[in-house]
XYZ file of C-alpha atoms in Angstrom:
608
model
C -18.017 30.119 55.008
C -16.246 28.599 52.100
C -14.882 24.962 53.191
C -11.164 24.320 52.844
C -11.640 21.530 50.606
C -13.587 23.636 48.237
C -10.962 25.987 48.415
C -8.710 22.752 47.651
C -10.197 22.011 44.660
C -10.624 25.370 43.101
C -7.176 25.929 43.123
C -5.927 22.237 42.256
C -8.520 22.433 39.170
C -6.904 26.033 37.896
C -3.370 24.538 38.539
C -4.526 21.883 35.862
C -6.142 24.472 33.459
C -2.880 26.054 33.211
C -0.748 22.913 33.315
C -2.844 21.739 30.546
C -2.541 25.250 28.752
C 1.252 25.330 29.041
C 1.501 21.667 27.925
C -0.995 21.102 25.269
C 0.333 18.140 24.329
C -0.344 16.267 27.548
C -4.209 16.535 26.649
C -3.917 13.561 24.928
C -1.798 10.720 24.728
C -1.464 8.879 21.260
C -1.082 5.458 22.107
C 1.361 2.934 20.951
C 1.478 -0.129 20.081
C 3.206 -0.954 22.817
C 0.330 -0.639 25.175
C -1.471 -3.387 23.276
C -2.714 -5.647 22.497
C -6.378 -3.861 22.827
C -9.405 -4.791 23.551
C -11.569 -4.458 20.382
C -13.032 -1.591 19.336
C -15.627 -0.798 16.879
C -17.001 2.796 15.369
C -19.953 1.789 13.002
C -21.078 4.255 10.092
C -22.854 7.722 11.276
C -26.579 6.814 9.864
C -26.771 10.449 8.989
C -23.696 9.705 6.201
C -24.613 7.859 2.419
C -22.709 4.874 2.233
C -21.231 6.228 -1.350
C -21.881 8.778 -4.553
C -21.965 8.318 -8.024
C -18.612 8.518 -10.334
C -17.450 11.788 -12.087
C -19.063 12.190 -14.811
C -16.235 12.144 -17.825
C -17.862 15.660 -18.729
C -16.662 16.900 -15.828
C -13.718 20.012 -16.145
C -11.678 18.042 -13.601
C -11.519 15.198 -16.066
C -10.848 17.241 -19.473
C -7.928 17.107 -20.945
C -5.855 19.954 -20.560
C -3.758 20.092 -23.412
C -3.937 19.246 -26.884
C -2.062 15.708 -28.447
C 0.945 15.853 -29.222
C 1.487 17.365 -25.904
C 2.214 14.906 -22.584
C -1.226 14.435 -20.129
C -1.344 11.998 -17.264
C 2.356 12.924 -16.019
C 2.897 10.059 -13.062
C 6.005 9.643 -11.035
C 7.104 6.184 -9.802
C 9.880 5.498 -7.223
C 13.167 2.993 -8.555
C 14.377 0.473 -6.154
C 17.273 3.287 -5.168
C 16.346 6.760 -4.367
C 18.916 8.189 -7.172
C 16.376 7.021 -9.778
C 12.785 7.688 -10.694
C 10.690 7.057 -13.421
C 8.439 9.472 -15.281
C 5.472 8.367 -17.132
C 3.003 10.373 -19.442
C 0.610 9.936 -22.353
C 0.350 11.611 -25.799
C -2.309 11.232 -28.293
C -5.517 10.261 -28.466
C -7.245 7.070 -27.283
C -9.766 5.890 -29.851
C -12.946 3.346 -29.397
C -15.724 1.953 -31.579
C -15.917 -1.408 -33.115
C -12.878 -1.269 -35.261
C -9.718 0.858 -33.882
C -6.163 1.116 -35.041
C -3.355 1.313 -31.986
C -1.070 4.169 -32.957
C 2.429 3.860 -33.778
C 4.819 4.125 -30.551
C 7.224 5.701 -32.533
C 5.843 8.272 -33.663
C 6.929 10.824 -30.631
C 9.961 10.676 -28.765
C 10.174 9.584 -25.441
C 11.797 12.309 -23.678
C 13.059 13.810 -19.974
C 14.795 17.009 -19.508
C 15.801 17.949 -15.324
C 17.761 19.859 -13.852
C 18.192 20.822 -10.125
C 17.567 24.800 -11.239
C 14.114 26.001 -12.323
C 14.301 26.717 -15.830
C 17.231 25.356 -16.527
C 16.969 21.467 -17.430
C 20.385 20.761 -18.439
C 19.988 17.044 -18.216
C 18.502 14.756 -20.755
C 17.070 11.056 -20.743
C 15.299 8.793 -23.615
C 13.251 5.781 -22.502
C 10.073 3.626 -24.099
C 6.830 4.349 -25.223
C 3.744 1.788 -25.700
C 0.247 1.528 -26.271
C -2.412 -1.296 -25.266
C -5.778 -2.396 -26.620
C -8.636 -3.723 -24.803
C -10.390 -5.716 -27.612
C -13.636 -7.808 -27.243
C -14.897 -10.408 -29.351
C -18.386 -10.385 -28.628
C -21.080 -8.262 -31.041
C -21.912 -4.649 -29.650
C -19.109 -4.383 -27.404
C -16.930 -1.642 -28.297
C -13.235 -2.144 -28.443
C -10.562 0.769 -27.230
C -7.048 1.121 -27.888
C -4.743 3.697 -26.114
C -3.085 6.942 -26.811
C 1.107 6.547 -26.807
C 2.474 5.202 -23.112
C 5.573 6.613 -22.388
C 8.039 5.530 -19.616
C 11.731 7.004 -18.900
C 14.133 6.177 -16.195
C 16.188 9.206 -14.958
C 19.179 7.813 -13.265
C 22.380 10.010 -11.197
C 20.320 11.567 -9.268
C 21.197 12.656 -5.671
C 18.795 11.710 -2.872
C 16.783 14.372 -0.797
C 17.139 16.858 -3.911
C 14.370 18.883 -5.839
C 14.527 18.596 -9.265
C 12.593 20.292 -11.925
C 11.533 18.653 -15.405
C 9.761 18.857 -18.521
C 8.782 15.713 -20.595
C 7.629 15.101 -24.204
C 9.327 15.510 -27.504
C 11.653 18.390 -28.146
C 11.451 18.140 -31.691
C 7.969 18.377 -31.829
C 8.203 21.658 -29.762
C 5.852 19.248 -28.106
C 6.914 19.785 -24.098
C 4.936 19.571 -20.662
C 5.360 22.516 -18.432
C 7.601 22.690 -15.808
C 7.281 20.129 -13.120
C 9.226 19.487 -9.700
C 9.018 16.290 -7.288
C 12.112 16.020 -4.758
C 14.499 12.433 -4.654
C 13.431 10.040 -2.035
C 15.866 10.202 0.987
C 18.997 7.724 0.851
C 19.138 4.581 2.710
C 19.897 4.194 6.202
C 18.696 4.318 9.683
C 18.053 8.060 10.056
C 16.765 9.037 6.699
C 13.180 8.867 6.003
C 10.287 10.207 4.055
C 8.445 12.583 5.544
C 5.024 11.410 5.173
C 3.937 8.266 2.931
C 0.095 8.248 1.896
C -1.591 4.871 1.623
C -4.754 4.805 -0.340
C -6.724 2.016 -1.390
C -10.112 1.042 -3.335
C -9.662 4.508 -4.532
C -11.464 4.761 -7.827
C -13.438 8.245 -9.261
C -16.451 9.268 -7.456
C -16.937 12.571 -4.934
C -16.022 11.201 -2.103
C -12.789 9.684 -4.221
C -12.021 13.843 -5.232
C -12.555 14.687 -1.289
C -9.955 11.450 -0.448
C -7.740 13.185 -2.625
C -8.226 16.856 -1.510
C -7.684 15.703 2.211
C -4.745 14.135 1.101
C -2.779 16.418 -0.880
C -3.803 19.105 2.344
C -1.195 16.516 4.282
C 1.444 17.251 2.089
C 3.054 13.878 1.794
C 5.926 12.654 0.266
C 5.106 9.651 -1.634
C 1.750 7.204 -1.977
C 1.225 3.466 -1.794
C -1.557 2.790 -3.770
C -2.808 -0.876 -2.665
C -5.033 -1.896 -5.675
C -8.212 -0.704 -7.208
C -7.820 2.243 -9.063
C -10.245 3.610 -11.718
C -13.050 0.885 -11.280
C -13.025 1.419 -15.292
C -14.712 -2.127 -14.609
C -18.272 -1.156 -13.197
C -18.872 0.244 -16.803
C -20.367 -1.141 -20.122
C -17.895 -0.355 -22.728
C -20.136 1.838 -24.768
C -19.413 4.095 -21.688
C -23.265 5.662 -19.854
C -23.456 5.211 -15.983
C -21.035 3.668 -13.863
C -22.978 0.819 -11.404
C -21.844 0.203 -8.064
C -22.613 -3.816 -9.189
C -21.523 -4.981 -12.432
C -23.580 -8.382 -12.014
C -26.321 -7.099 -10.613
C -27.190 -4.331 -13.288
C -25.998 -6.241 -16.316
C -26.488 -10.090 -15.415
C -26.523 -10.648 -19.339
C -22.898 -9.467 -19.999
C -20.898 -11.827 -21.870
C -17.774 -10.650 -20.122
C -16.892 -8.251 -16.894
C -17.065 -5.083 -19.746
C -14.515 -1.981 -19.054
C -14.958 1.427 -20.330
C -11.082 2.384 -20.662
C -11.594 6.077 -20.979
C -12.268 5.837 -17.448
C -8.276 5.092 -17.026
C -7.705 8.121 -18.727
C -9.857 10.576 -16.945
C -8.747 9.194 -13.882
C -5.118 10.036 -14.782
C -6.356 13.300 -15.447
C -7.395 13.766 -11.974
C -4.589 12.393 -10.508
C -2.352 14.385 -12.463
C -1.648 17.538 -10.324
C -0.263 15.383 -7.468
C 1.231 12.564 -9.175
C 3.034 14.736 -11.434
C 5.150 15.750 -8.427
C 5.481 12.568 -5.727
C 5.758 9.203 -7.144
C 3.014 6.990 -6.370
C 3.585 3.077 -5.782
C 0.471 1.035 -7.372
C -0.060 -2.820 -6.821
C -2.855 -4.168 -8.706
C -5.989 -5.546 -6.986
C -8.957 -7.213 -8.781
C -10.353 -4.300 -10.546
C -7.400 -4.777 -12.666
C -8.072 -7.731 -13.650
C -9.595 -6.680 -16.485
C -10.495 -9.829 -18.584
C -10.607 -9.407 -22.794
C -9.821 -10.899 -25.981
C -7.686 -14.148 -25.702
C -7.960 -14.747 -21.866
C -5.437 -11.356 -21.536
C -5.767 -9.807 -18.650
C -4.442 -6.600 -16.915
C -2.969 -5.162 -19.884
C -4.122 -1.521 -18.460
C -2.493 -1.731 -15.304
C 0.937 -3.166 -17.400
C 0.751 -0.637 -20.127
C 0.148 2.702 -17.998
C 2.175 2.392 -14.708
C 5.998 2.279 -13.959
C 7.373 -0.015 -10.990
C 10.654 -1.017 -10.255
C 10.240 -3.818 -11.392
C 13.710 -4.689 -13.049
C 15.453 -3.686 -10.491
C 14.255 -5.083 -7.367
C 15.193 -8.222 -9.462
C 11.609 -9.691 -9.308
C 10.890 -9.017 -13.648
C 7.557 -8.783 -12.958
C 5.000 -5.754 -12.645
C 2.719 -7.765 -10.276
C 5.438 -8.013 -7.431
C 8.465 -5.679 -6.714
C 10.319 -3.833 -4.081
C 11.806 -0.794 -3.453
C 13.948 1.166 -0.862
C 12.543 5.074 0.979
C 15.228 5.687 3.376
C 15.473 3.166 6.468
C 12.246 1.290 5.084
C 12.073 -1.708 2.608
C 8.999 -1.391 0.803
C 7.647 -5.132 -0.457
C 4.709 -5.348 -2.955
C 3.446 -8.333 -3.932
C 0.797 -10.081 -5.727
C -2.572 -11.696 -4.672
C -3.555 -12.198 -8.528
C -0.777 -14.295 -9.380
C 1.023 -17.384 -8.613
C 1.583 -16.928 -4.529
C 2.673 -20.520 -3.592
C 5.823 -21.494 -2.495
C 6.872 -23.093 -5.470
C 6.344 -20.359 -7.645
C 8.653 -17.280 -8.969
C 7.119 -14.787 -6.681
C 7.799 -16.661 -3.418
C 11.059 -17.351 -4.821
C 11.551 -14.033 -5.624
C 10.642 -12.586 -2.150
C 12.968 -14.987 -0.272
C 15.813 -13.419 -1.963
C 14.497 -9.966 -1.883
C 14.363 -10.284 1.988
C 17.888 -12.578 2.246
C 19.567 -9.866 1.167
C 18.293 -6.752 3.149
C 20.970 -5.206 5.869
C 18.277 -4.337 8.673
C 20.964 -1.646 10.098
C 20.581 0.206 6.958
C 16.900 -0.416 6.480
C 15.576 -1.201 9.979
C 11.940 -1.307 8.773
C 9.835 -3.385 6.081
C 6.710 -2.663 5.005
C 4.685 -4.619 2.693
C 1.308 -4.092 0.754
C -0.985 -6.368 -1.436
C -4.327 -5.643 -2.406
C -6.521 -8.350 -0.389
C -5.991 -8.152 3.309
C -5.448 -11.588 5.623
C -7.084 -10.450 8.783
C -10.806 -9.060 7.842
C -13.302 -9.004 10.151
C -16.099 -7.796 7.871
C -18.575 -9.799 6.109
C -17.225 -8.744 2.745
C -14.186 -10.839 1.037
C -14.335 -12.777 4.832
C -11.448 -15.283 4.501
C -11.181 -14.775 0.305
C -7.508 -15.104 0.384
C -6.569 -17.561 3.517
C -4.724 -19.794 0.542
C -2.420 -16.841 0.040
C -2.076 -16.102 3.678
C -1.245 -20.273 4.647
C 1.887 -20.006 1.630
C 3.461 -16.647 2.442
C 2.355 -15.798 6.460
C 5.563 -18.140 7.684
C 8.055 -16.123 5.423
C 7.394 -12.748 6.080
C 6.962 -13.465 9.984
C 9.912 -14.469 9.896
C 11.602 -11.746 8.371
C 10.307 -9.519 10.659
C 7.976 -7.399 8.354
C 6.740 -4.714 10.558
C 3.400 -3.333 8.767
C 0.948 -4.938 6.707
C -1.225 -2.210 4.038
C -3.763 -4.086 2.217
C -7.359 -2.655 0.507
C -10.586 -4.588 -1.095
C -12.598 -4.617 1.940
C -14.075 -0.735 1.612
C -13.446 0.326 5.109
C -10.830 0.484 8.007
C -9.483 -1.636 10.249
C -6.030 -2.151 12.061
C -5.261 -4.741 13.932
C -3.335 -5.888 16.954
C -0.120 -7.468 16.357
C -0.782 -10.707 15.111
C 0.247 -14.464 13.455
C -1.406 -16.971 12.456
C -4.170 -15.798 14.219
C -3.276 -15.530 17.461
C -2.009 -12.313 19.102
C 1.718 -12.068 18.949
C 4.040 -9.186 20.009
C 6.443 -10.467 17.194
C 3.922 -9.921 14.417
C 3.049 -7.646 11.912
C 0.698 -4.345 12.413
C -2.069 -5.130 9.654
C -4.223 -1.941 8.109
C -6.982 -2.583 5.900
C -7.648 1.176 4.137
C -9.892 -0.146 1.206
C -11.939 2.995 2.054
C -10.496 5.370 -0.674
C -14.267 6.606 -1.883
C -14.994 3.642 -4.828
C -18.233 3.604 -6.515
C -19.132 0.325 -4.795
C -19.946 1.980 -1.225
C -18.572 1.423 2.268
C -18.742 -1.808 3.854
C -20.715 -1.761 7.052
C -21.319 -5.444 8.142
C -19.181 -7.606 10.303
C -18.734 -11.434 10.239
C -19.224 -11.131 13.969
C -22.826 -9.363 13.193
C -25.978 -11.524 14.137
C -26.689 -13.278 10.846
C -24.234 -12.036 8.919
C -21.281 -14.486 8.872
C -20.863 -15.591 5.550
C -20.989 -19.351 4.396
C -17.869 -21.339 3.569
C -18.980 -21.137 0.182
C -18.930 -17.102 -0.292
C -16.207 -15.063 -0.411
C -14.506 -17.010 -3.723
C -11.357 -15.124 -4.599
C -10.651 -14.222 -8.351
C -6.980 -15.980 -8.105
C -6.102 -19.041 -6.718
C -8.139 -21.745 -4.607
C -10.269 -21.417 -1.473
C -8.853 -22.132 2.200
C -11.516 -21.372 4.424
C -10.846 -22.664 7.451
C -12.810 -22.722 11.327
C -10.675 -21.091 14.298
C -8.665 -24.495 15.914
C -8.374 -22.566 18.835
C -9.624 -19.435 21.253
C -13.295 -17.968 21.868
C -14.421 -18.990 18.083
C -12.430 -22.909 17.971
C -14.638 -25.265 15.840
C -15.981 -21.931 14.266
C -16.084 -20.146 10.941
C -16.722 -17.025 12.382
C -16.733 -15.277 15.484
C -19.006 -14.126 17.848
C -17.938 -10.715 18.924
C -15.281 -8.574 17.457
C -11.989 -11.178 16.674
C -9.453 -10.034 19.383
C -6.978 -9.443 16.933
C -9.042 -6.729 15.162
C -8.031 -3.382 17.226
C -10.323 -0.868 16.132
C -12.347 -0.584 12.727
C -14.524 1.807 11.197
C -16.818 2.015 8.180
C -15.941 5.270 6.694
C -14.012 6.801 3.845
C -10.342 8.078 4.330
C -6.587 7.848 3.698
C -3.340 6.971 6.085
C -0.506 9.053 6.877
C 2.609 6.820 7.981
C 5.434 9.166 9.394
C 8.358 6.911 10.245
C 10.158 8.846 12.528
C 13.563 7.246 13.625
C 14.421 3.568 13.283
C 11.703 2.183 16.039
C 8.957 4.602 15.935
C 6.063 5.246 13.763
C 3.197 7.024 13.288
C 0.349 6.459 11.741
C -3.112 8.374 11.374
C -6.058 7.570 9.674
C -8.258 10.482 8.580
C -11.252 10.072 7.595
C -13.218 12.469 4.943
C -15.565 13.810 7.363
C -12.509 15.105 9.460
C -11.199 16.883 6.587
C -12.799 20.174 7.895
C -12.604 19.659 11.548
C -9.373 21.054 12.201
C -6.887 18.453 14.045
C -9.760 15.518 14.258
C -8.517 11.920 13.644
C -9.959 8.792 12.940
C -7.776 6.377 14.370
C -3.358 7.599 15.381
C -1.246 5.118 16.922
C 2.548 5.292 17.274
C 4.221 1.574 16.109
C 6.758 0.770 17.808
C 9.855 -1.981 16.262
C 11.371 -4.011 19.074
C 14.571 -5.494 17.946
C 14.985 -6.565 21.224
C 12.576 -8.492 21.568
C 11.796 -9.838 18.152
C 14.887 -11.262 16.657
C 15.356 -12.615 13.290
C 17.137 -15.416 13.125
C 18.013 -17.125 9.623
C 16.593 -20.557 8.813
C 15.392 -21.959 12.531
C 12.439 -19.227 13.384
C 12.245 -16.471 14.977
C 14.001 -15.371 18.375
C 12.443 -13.364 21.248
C 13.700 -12.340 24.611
C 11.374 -13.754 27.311
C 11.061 -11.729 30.344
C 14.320 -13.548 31.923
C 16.008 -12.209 29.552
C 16.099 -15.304 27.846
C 16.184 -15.860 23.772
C 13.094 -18.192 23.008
C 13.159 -19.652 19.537
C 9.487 -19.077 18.729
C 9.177 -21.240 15.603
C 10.688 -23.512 13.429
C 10.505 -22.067 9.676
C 12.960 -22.775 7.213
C 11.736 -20.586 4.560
C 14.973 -18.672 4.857
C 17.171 -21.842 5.141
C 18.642 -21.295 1.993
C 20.306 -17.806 2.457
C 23.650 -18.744 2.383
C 24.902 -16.229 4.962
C 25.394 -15.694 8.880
C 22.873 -14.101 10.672
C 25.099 -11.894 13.238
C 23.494 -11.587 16.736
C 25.130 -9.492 19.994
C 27.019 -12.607 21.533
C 26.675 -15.386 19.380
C 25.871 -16.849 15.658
C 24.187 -18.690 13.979
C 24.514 -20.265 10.093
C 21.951 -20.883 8.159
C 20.141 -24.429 9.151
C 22.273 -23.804 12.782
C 20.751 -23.632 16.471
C 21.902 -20.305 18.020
C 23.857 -20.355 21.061
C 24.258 -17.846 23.183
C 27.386 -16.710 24.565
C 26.639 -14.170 27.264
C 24.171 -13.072 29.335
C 24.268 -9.426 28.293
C 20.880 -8.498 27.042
C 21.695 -6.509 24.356
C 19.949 -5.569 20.962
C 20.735 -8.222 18.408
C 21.673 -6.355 14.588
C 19.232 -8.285 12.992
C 20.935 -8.955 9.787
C 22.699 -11.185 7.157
C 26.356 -12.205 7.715
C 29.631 -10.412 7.892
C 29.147 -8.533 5.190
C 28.768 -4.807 4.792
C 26.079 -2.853 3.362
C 25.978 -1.676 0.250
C 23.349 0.566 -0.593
C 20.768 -0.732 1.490
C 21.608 -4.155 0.442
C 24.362 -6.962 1.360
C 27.556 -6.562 -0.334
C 29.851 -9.526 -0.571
C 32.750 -9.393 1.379
């Protein structure tokens, strides 16, 4: 006879087969960051996988120019700080190298945008700026390189969440691209977003790069942060040959970190088909550097990419912000002056001052080197940049950190200062884009493998490195398991998807390369989660969080922001600049989080 608690069980396990059948979704639960913090996980590289591939080779059909000069190539969009502006960027003429080159003349074709919200019918017409650059060396047998034209132009008027369709070149050199289309970032506020934003770093040209890229244009997003490290035109000799994944290994002799510049240019060839039609947000990290002639530096990255610069009021292309619906995008710069007293710091302060947190509930910054690293590669580089700027952004409430350099992934718990905080940032570490200069696989925490305080120099600015002063690793330079704040990481190659979905929720996917053909695989998905209930900002005392009384604890005293001269508004009480809150009711209620009395313009402060 069949038992009645067999007979149980059969039926209770086809009641879940068809549960689970009606509700797919309930097979499994993304998590959010709202369960955390967690404990730390670690997925170390598949031994069957090569830790990297060789570059393109320039000979390559995906790297051949397309069209013939005086025609546009390398067609880039860029966001402005406001969605009813974008820049278009493109290239004309030839590059030349060889001992002695001659730049070409600037001026020699127009600079020119014609859109139009019809296809075929670009009504509208914009002039901006061309350029060109040179990358000269004075050392005997180097080559020297100078660029085709650089052409930027700023179309302005536009309405958000709108397709448009352009052509760009000159007119009256019957000299026009094709017929692209990109569609206007959304406009600001609280329930307007992009649809998906891309974040890439460490990208540079090799075949896993190309598969980065494939997976990533199969997601369909909307936009791309690019956090540093693009071409890795840098791991070349300039008379061109075989890219190395070490420069200073393979040529110890070099009189100078070389560059073979027509790297840049095949690389905007690749990029070409999707950058041509969703602007794509570049910082520059250290492969940008770029050294030549005269102690210049960087004059690639200046020359060929449009940022918003100008607008976000910063005047500089190493730092800038810009606005995507309800999120405040804040790029700054490791390879430049970081310290409080300097124009960037300054710059930031006012940048975040002025934000109206009801219009743009969520920030999001990016630089190239990350602060929290937990592998043995660039361990700790830029602590000096972390100990200047940490305070300010905490304080502001940034909500996600995207940094690269380190060529793998890891996320970790919310987090300041080192200790886990529920009031800190999310920081992602995707330096995994494919580069030439392999994966990272070891971990500080590894047997052997933490490195001395003497490694890990950065290229910018002074060294900080510094043992834990408290927790499991106090009085040590490294840990000896996985850091608690470091989540989950994973030495593989991949790109992020961020879908912000309303003005708390987030969510954001890894996928790695390997997944690309394996259907709804991910590498790492979590769902971020903003509480502006329980972390407050509060202008020029620190930070504010409701305890579980329902109490407001001021966390810390930081007067980074004291000189905002505005009120920060909060549900029963406020507080000036420089001025202990008090509290004027025991509702517990969701503070608004912003500047002052004033209304929003934009998705800034207006003055009243």
């Amino acid at each position: 006879m069949v038992s009645a608690g067999l007979v149980l069980f059969v039926v209770l396990l086809i009641a879940s087969a068809a549960f689970s059948a009606e509700h797919p979704s309930r097979k499994r639960r993304i998590p959010t960051t709202l369960d955390g913090p967690f404990p730390p996980a670690t997925r170390r590289l598949d031994p069957s996988f090569r830790r990297g591939s060789d570059d393109i080779p320039t000979d390559d059909p995906r790297l051949a120019p397309r069209v013939h000069p005086p025609f546009p190539e390398q067609i880039a969009l860029a966001a402005s700080s406001h969605p009813s502006s974008v820049w278009v960027s493109w290239i004309t003429g030839e590059a030349n190298i060889g001992v002695n080159v001659t730049p070409a003349d600037p001026s020699a074709v127009s600079s020119e945008v014609w859109y139009g919200e019809e296809s075929g019918k670009c009504e509208f017409f914009q002039r901006g700026t061309a350029t060109v650059y040179s990358q000269l060396y004075p050392f005997k047998g180097l080559l020297n390189y100078t660029s085709g034209i650089i052409h930027h132009v700023r179309l302005q008027g536009l309405k958000p969440s709108t397709r448009y369709y352009y052509k760009c070149g000159d007119s009256s050199l019957k000299a026009l691209s094709e017929e692209h289309t990109f569609v206007t970032l959304p406009s600001c506020g609280p329930d307007h977003y992009p649809n998906r934003i891309a974040v890439i770093g460490d990208l540079g040209l090799t075949s896993n790069s190309t598969t980065t890229i494939d997976h990533l244009n199969e997601n369909d997003p909307s936009m791309i942060l690019m956090v540093g490290d693009m071409s890795y035109a840098n791991q070349y000799l300039t008379t061109g040959g075989k890219g190395v994944p070490c420069f200073s290994c393979a040529f110890p002799d070099a009189p100078i970190r070389e560059t073979y510049q027509p790297r840049w240019d095949t690389w905007g060839r690749f990029m070409e088909p999707i950058t041509s039609k969703i602007p794509m947000m570049v910082i520059e990290g250290n492969h940008e550097i770029e050294p030549q002639v005269g102690n210049m530096t960087f004059k690639s990255y200046l020359a060929r990419f449009s940022v918003p610069s100008e607008e976000s009021g910063s005047n500089s292309n190493f730092y800038y912000s810009f606005n995507a619906g309800g999120v405040h995008f804040i790029m700054l710069g490791a390879y430049v002056d970081y310290n409080r007293t300097g124009a960037q710091y300054a710059w930031l302060k006012r940048d975040l001052c002025q934000l109206n947190r009801q219009i743009t509930p969520w920030i999001i910054a990016s630089w190239h080197p990350p602060w929290y690293n937990s592998y043995n590669s660039h361990y700790q580089e830029f602590e000096c940049m972390r100990q200047e700027m940490e305070g300010l952004l905490y304080e502001s409430g940034v909500d996600i950190v995207f940094s690269g350099h380190v060529h793998a992934y890891e996320r970790m718990n919310r987090v300041f200062n080192y200790t886990l905080d529920p009031c800190g940032p999310v920081y992602i570490t995707v330096g995994d884009g494919g580069n030439i200069e392999k994966v990272d696989v070891d971990f500080a925490d590894d047997p052997g493998k933490c490195p001395s305080e003497s490694d890990n120099t950065p290229e910018f600015g002074g060294v900080c490195h510094l043992n834990f002063t408290s927790g499991p690793a106090k009085g040590k330079f490294c840990w000896k398991t996985q850091p608690e704040w470091s989540a989950f990481r994973e030495s593989s190659f991949g790109h992020g998807i961020l879908e912000v979905i309303n003005s708390t929720y987030a969510l954001w996917t890894w996928h790695r390369n390997q997944d690309t053909y394996k259907g709804s695989a991910k590498g790492d998905q979590i769902y971020i989660v903003r509480q502006p209930e329980l972390c407050l900002m509060k202008s020029g005392k620190g930070r504010r969080r409701r305890n579980g009384n329902g109490n407001i604890d001021l966390l810390r005293s930081n007067k980074s922001l004291a000189n905002c001269a505005t009120t920060a508004n909060f549900p029963s009480g406020t507080a000036t600049a420089g001025e202990e809150f008090e509290e004027d009711s025991d509702e517990d209620e969701v503070g608004s989080a912003i500047f002052g009395p004033r209304q929003g313009f934009g998705c800034y402060l207006q003055e009243a």
